[in-house]
Amino acid sequence: MARREAKALVREICNNLLIESISLSFDFLPLPNPPLEFPDFPARPPTELSKIIQQALGISSVDTAGFLYRLEQVIEKEEPDFVKRHIDPDREREKWLTKHSEMIAEQILILQIKDWFYSALDENSPDTDRWYLAISVFIGLILRGSEITEAQCFPLFNSIIIARQPGNLSIKSTGPHHISWNGETGGNFAEEIAHPSGVLAANSILDIVELYEIDHRTVLPYWLERLSVGGHISNLLNIPARLQNLVLDSNEHASENLVMSAILLFPHHSEESKEILFEICNSEQILLRRNLASNLSRIGSEDYKFTQILLEKLLNDKDSDTRVLSTSYLGTLARLEKYTFISLAKTIFQNEDTRMIQRLIESGIRHYLSMNPDDDDSLIPIAWVSCNSESKSKLSGMLIELAKINQQSFVKISSNIFDLSPDSHDELFNRINFRNKKLGSLIKNNQ
């Protein structure tokens, strides 16, 4: 295929995508109003689909130089090394362009609307016609949803919120992850102040996407996670309520994003965050509960008392994987709340859930022994009697390590195991003696 044909194919797909995006956005009229406009020349929103499509195609068709420039930008960014190293790179590039024409066309279209937004959000001379062209394509793209639009359209959404040209200023995320090299929290990270009209436009966009998300897969869950970081923006865009609605109607594909969004809301919307997390804990969606169980440590860093409430429910979840994942948090609990840990651990041993016991041995018991080598609450004998062969192998290794630093505690635990179950003690002796005959003789003599 000639190089000219590959470019023509990409341009054709780009035009088709433009038409499809505008048509999709027109199902949700009226379009958001421009954040910036001259008071003496109020914006006139488009009402006829055919006219705005014709206008957009007309501008694109005469801007051949702009199309080629954007194409080169995408090629420079996306072209793999094997194309550049090929013996005939031009021919190989044509094959690559043809194979990935849809991905390339989507990125070119995003660069096109970025230029339109640049004109529309010019403080000195805002172009409202360009605004409606850009916003109609923008809404259509994010409703279609893709990994490309998730990442590359979000900065444009930021620009709308603050009513600034793309690339000039963007919202800077704040949070404990922003730490300077000297270990102090970076003070130069702050949210950009939102523009009132930009907030109205952004809320209109989110309303449209939220309505469409009910039956389709869009960028909304991914964007809510990013918008949950800052208190100012999340409040203006009503992120807690939007997140709560999405949790109630969620598709399982977005479960990780929804859980993370709720956690990120915690520092500035703690009550709303707790309510959402509790709803997730009681959700019928298994993946939501599993992701919640996987993130108990993060929630615990915000409020470990509330995390204990979630933990107790998740440990009794009907889904086995959720129970096992939540058991991992007991390792953290062993360091923070000794008696709560002991109580929950004993319950797990009594329930005889093999997978939960195995996870408890791997995480919680190790931390418990490091902080309570004397085992005054006799948890280790119960653990030994309850666990399977694989877990006993790990637990016997922990006991050998304990004996190296505290032989008296090792002997005491061995005696307690013998008192609880002589048969289990025989197995303990066999395992210890196989690894360390000196320790084996020690516990044999103390029976």
mmCIF file of N, CA, C and O in Angstrom, residues 286 289-290 314-327 353-356:
data_model
loop_
_atom_site.group_PDB
_atom_site.id
_atom_site.type_symbol
_atom_site.label_atom_id
_atom_site.label_comp_id
_atom_site.label_asym_id
_atom_site.label_seq_id
_atom_site.Cartn_x
_atom_site.Cartn_y
_atom_site.Cartn_z
ATOM 1 N N ILE A 286 -19.545 -8.790 43.573
ATOM 2 C CA ILE A 286 -18.444 -9.502 44.229
ATOM 3 C C ILE A 286 -17.120 -8.775 44.034
ATOM 4 O O ILE A 286 -16.325 -8.637 44.969
ATOM 5 N N ARG A 289 -16.577 -5.911 46.427
ATOM 6 C CA ARG A 289 -16.208 -6.332 47.786
ATOM 7 C C ARG A 289 -14.774 -6.855 47.825
ATOM 8 O O ARG A 289 -14.044 -6.624 48.792
ATOM 9 N N ARG A 290 -14.359 -7.548 46.778
ATOM 10 C CA ARG A 290 -12.976 -8.044 46.740
ATOM 11 C C ARG A 290 -11.978 -6.889 46.705
ATOM 12 O O ARG A 290 -10.950 -6.922 47.392
ATOM 13 N N LEU A 314 -16.405 -8.244 56.246
ATOM 14 C CA LEU A 314 -15.773 -8.920 55.110
ATOM 15 C C LEU A 314 -15.236 -10.299 55.488
ATOM 16 O O LEU A 314 -15.176 -11.199 54.645
ATOM 17 N N LEU A 315 -14.835 -10.472 56.736
ATOM 18 C CA LEU A 315 -14.354 -11.786 57.174
ATOM 19 C C LEU A 315 -15.467 -12.834 57.163
ATOM 20 O O LEU A 315 -15.190 -14.035 57.166
ATOM 21 N N ASN A 316 -16.707 -12.356 57.147
ATOM 22 C CA ASN A 316 -17.856 -13.267 57.108
ATOM 23 C C ASN A 316 -18.586 -13.201 55.768
ATOM 24 O O ASN A 316 -19.740 -13.623 55.667
ATOM 25 N N ASP A 317 -17.908 -12.674 54.762
ATOM 26 C CA ASP A 317 -18.519 -12.543 53.439
ATOM 27 C C ASP A 317 -18.804 -13.923 52.848
ATOM 28 O O ASP A 317 -18.099 -14.902 53.128
ATOM 29 N N LYS A 318 -19.829 -13.980 52.010
ATOM 30 C CA LYS A 318 -20.189 -15.261 51.397
ATOM 31 C C LYS A 318 -19.208 -15.674 50.307
ATOM 32 O O LYS A 318 -19.161 -16.847 49.915
ATOM 33 N N ASP A 319 -18.410 -14.725 49.817
ATOM 34 C CA ASP A 319 -17.416 -15.027 48.784
ATOM 35 C C ASP A 319 -16.093 -15.410 49.434
ATOM 36 O O ASP A 319 -15.527 -14.653 50.227
ATOM 37 N N SER A 320 -15.575 -16.570 49.078
ATOM 38 C CA SER A 320 -14.351 -17.082 49.700
ATOM 39 C C SER A 320 -13.152 -16.173 49.445
ATOM 40 O O SER A 320 -12.350 -15.912 50.353
ATOM 41 N N ASP A 321 -13.006 -15.671 48.218
ATOM 42 C CA ASP A 321 -11.863 -14.808 47.895
ATOM 43 C C ASP A 321 -11.890 -13.518 48.705
ATOM 44 O O ASP A 321 -10.842 -13.014 49.127
ATOM 45 N N THR A 322 -13.081 -12.977 48.911
ATOM 46 C CA THR A 322 -13.203 -11.760 49.715
ATOM 47 C C THR A 322 -12.757 -12.016 51.149
ATOM 48 O O THR A 322 -12.048 -11.198 51.752
ATOM 49 N N ARG A 323 -13.146 -13.151 51.697
ATOM 50 C CA ARG A 323 -12.741 -13.486 53.064
ATOM 51 C C ARG A 323 -11.223 -13.617 53.171
ATOM 52 O O ARG A 323 -10.607 -13.129 54.119
ATOM 53 N N VAL A 324 -10.626 -14.270 52.188
ATOM 54 C CA VAL A 324 -9.171 -14.471 52.223
ATOM 55 C C VAL A 324 -8.436 -13.143 52.086
ATOM 56 O O VAL A 324 -7.467 -12.867 52.808
ATOM 57 N N LEU A 325 -8.890 -12.299 51.163
ATOM 58 C CA LEU A 325 -8.241 -11.001 50.962
ATOM 59 C C LEU A 325 -8.337 -10.128 52.211
ATOM 60 O O LEU A 325 -7.377 -9.442 52.576
ATOM 61 N N SER A 326 -9.481 -10.155 52.865
ATOM 62 C CA SER A 326 -9.641 -9.339 54.072
ATOM 63 C C SER A 326 -8.789 -9.871 55.219
ATOM 64 O O SER A 326 -8.356 -9.107 56.090
ATOM 65 N N THR A 327 -8.509 -11.168 55.213
ATOM 66 C CA THR A 327 -7.664 -11.754 56.260
ATOM 67 C C THR A 327 -6.260 -11.153 56.243
ATOM 68 O O THR A 327 -5.593 -11.076 57.282
ATOM 69 N N ASP A 353 -11.713 -22.474 58.074
ATOM 70 C CA ASP A 353 -11.574 -22.106 56.660
ATOM 71 C C ASP A 353 -10.092 -22.211 56.299
ATOM 72 O O ASP A 353 -9.275 -21.376 56.698
ATOM 73 N N THR A 354 -9.737 -23.233 55.544
ATOM 74 C CA THR A 354 -8.330 -23.542 55.279
ATOM 75 C C THR A 354 -7.587 -22.387 54.630
ATOM 76 O O THR A 354 -6.458 -22.056 55.016
ATOM 77 N N ARG A 355 -8.203 -21.756 53.642
ATOM 78 C CA ARG A 355 -7.526 -20.664 52.930
ATOM 79 C C ARG A 355 -7.335 -19.451 53.831
ATOM 80 O O ARG A 355 -6.294 -18.791 53.790
ATOM 81 N N MET A 356 -8.330 -19.142 54.644
ATOM 82 C CA MET A 356 -8.200 -18.014 55.567
ATOM 83 C C MET A 356 -7.123 -18.294 56.612
ATOM 84 O O MET A 356 -6.323 -17.410 56.949
#
